[in-house]
CSV table of N, CA and C in Angstrom, one decimal:
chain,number,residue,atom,x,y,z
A,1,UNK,N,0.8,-1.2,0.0
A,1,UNK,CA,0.0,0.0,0.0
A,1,UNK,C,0.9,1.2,0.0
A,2,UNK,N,0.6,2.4,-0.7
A,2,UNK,CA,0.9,3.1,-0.9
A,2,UNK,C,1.5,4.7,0.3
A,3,UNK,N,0.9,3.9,1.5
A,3,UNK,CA,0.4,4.8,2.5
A,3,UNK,C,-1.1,4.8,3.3
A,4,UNK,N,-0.9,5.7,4.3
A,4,UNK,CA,-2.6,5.4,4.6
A,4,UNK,C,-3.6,5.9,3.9
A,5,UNK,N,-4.3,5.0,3.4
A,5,UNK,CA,-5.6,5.3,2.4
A,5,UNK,C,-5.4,5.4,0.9
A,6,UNK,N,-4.3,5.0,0.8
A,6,UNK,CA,-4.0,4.2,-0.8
A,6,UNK,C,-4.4,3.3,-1.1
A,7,UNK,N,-4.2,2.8,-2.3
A,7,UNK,CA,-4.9,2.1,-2.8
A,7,UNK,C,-3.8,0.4,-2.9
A,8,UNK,N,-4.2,-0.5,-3.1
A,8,UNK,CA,-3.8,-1.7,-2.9
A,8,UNK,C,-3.5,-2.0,-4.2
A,9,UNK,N,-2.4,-2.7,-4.5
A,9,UNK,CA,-2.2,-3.5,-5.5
A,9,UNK,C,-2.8,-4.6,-6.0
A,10,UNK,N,-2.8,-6.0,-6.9
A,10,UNK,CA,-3.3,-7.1,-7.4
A,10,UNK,C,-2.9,-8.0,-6.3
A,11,UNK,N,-1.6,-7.8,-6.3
A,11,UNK,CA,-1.1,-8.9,-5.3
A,11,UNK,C,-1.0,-9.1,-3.6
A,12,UNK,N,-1.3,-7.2,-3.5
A,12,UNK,CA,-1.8,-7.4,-1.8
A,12,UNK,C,-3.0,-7.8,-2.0
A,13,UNK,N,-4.1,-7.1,-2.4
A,13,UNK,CA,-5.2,-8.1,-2.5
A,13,UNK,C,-5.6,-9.3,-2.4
A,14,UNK,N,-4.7,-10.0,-2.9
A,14,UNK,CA,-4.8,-11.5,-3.5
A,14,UNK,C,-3.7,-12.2,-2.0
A,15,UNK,N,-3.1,-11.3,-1.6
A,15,UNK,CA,-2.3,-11.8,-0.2
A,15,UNK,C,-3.8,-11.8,0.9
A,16,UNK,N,-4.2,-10.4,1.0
A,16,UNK,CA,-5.0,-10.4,1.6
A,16,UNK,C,-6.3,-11.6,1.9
A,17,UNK,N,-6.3,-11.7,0.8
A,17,UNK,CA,-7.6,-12.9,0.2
A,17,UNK,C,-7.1,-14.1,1.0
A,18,UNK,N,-5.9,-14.1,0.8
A,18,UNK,CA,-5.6,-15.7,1.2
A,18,UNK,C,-5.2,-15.9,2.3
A,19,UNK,N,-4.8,-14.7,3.4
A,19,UNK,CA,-4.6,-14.5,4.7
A,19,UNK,C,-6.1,-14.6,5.6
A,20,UNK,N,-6.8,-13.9,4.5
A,20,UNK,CA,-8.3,-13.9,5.2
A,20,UNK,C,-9.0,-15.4,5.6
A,21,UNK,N,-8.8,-16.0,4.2
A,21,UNK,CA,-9.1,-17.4,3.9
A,21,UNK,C,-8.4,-18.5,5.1
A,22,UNK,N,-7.0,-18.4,5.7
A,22,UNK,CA,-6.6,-19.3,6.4
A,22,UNK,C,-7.0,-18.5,7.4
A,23,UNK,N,-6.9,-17.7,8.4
A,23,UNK,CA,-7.1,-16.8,9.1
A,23,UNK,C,-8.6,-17.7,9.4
A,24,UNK,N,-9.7,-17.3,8.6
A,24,UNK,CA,-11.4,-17.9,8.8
A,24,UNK,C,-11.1,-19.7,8.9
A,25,UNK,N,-9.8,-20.3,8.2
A,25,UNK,CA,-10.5,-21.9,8.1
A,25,UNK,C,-9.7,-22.4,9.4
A,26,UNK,N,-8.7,-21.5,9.5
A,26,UNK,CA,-8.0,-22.1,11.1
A,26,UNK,C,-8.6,-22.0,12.6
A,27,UNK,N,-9.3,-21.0,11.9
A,27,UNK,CA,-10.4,-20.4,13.0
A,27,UNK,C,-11.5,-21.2,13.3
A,28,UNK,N,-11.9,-22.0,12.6
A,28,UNK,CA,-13.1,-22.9,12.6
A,28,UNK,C,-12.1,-24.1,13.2
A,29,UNK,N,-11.2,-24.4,13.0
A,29,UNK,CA,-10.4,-25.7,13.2
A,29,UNK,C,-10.2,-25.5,15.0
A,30,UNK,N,-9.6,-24.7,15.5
A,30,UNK,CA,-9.3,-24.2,16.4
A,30,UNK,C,-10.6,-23.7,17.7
A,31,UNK,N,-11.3,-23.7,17.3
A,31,UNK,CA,-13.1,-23.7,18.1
A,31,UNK,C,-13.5,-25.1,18.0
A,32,UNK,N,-13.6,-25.5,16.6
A,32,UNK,CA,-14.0,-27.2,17.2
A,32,UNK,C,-13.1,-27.6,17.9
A,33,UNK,N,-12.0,-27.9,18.3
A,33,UNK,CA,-11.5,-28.5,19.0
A,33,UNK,C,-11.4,-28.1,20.7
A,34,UNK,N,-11.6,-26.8,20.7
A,34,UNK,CA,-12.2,-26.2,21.8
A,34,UNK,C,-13.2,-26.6,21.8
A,35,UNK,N,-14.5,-26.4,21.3
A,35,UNK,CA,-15.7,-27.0,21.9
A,35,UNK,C,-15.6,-28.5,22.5
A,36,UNK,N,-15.0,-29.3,21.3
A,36,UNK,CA,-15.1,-30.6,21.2
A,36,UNK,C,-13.9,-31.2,22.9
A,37,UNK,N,-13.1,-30.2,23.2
A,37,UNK,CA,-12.6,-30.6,24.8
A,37,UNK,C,-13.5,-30.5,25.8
A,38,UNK,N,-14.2,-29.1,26.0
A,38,UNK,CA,-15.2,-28.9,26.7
A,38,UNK,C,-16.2,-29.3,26.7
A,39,UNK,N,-16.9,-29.6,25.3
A,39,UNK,CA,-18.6,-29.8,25.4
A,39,UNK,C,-18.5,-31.1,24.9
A,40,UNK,N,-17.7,-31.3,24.2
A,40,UNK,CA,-17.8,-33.0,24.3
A,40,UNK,C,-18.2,-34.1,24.9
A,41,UNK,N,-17.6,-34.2,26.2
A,41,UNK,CA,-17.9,-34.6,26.8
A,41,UNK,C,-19.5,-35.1,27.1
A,42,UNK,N,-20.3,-34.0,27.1
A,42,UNK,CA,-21.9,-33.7,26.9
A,42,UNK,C,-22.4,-34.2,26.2
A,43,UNK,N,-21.8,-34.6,25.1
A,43,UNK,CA,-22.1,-35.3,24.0
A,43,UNK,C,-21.7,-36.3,24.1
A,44,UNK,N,-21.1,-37.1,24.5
A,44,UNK,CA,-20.5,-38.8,24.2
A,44,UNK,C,-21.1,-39.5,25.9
A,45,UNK,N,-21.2,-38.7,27.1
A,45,UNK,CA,-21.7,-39.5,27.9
A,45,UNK,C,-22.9,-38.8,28.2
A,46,UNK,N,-23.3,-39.6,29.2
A,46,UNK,CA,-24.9,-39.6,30.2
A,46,UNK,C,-24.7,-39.2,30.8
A,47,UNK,N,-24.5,-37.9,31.2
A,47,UNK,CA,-24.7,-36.8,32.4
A,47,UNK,C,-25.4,-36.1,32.7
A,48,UNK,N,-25.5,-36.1,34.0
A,48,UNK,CA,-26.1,-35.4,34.5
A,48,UNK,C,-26.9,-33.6,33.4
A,49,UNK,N,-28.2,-34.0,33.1
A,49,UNK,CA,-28.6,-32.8,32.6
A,49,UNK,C,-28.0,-31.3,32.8
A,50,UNK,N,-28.1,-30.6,33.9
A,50,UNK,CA,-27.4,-29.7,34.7
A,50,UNK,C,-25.8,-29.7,34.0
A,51,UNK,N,-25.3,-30.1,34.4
A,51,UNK,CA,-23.7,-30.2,34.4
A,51,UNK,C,-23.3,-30.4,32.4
A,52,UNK,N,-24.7,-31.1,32.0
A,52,UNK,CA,-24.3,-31.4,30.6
A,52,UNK,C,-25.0,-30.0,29.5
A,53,UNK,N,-25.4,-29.1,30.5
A,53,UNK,CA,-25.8,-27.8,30.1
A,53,UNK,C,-24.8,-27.4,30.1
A,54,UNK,N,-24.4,-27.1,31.7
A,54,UNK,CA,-23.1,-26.4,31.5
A,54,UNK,C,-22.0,-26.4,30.8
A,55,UNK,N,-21.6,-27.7,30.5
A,55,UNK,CA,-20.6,-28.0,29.4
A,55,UNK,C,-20.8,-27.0,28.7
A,56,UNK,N,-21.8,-27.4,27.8
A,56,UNK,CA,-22.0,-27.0,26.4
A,56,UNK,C,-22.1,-25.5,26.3
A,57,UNK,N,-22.8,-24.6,27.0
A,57,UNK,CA,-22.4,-23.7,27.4
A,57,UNK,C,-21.2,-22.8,27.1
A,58,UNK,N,-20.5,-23.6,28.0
A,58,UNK,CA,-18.7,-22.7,28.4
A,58,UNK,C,-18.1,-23.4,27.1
A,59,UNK,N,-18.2,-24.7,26.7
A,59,UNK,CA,-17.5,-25.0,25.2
A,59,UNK,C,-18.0,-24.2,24.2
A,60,UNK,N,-19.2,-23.8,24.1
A,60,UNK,CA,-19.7,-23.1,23.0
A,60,UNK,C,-19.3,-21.3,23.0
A,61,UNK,N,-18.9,-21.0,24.5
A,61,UNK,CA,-18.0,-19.9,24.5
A,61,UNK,C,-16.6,-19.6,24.3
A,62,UNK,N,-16.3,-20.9,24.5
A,62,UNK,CA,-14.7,-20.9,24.7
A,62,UNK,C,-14.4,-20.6,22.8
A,63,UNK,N,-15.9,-21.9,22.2
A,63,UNK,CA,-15.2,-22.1,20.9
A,63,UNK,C,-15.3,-20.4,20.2
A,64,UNK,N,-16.5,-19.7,21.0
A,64,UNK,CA,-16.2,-18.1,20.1
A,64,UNK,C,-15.2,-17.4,20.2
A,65,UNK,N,-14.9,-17.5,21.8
A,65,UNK,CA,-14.0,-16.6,21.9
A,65,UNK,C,-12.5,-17.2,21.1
A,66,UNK,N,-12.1,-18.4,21.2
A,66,UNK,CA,-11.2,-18.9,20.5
A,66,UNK,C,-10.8,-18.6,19.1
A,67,UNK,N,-12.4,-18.6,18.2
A,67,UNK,CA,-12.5,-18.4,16.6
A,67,UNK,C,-12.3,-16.9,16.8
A,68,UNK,N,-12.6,-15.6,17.0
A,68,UNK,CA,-12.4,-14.5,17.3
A,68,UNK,C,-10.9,-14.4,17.6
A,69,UNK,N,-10.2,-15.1,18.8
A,69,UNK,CA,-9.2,-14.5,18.9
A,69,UNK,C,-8.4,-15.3,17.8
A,70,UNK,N,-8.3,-16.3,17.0
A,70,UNK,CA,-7.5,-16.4,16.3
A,70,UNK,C,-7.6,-15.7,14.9
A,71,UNK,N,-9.0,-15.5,14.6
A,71,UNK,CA,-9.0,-14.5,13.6
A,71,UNK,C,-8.0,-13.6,13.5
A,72,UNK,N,-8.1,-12.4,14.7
A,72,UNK,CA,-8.2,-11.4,14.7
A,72,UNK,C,-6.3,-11.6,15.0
A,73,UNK,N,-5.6,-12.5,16.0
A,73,UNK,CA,-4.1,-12.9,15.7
A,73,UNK,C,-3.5,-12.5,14.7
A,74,UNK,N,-4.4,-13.6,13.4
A,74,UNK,CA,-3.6,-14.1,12.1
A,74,UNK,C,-3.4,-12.8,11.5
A,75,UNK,N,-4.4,-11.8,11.2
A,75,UNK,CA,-4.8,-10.7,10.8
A,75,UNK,C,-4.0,-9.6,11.2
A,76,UNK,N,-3.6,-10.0,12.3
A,76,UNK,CA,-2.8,-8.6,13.1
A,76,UNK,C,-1.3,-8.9,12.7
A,77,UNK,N,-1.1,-10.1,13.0
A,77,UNK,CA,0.0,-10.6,13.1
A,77,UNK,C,0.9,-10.5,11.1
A,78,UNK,N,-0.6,-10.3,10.5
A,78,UNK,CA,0.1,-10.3,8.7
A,78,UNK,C,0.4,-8.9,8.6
A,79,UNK,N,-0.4,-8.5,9.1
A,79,UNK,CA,-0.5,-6.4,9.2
A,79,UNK,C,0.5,-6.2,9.3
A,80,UNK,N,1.3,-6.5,10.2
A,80,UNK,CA,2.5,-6.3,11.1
A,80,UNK,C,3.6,-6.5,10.1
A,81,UNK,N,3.9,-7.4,9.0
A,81,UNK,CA,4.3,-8.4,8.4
A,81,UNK,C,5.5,-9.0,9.2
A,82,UNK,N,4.8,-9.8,10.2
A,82,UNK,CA,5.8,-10.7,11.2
A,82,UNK,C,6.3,-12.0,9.8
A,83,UNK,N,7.2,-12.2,10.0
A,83,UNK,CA,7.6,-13.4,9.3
A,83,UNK,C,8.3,-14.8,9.5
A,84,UNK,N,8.2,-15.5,9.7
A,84,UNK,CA,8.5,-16.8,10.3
A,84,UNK,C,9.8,-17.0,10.1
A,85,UNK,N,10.9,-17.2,11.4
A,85,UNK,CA,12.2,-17.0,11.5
A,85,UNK,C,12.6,-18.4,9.8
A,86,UNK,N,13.4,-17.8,9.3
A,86,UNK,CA,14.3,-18.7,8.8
A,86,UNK,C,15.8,-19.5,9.1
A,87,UNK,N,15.6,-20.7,9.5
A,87,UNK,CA,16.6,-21.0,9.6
A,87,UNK,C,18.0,-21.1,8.5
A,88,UNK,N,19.3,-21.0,9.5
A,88,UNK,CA,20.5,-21.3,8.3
A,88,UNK,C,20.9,-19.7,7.4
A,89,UNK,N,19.9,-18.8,7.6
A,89,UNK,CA,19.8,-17.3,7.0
A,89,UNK,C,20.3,-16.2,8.4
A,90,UNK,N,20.8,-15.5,7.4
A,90,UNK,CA,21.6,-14.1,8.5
A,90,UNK,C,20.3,-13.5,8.3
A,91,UNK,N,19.8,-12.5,9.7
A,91,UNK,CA,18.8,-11.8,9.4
A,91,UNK,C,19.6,-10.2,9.2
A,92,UNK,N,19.0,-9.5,8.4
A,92,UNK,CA,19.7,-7.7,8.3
A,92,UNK,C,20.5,-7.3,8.8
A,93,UNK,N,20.0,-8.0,10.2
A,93,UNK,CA,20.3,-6.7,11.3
A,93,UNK,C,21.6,-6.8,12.2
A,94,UNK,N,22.1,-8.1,11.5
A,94,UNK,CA,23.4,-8.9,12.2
A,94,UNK,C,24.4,-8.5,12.0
C-alpha cells in the first residue's frame, strides 16, 4: 500500500484474500477443537442434565472466543508483516 488510504495493488489483495481465507478456516479448526474438549464430553456421555448444560455452554463460549481471537491474531499478526524465522539465513540486522 501506498500509505494510509492508498490504494492496494493485485497482489496485496490476493495476499490479503488468502490470509483472510486461512485466518477464517483455522479459526473454525481451532473452536472445534475447543468446543469438542469442553462440550464434548456432553455429547458422548450420560450426564447429568445440569452439568451437561453447562458443558455446552462454556464449550460453545470458549469455541467463540477462541474463533475471534485467532482471527483477529492471524490478521494482526500479517498487518504487522511478522515473518516466520528462517533458519540457516543471517537476518539484516546482524
Amino acid at each position: 500500500m501506498d500509505g494510509y488510504g492508498g490504494r492496494r495493488n493485485k497482489a496485496e489483495q490476493d495476499a490479503w484474500t488468502v490470509e483472510i481465507g486461512y485466518a477464517l478456516l483455522s479459526a473454525v479448526l481451532v473452536a472445534g477443537v475447543a468446543f469438542g474438549a469442553v462440550g464434548g464430553p456432553a455429547l458422548l456421555f450420560d450426564l447429568p442434565p445440569m452439568l451437561s448444560t453447562v458443558l455446552l455452554r462454556v464449550g460453545g463460549t470458549l469455541a467463540a472466543v477462541a474463533f475471534v481471537a485467532r482471527v483477529v491474531g492471524v490478521l494482526v499478526s500479517f498487518r504487522q508483516g511478522a515473518q516466520p524465522s528462517q533458519p540457516g539465513r543471517t537476518s539484516p540486522d546482524s
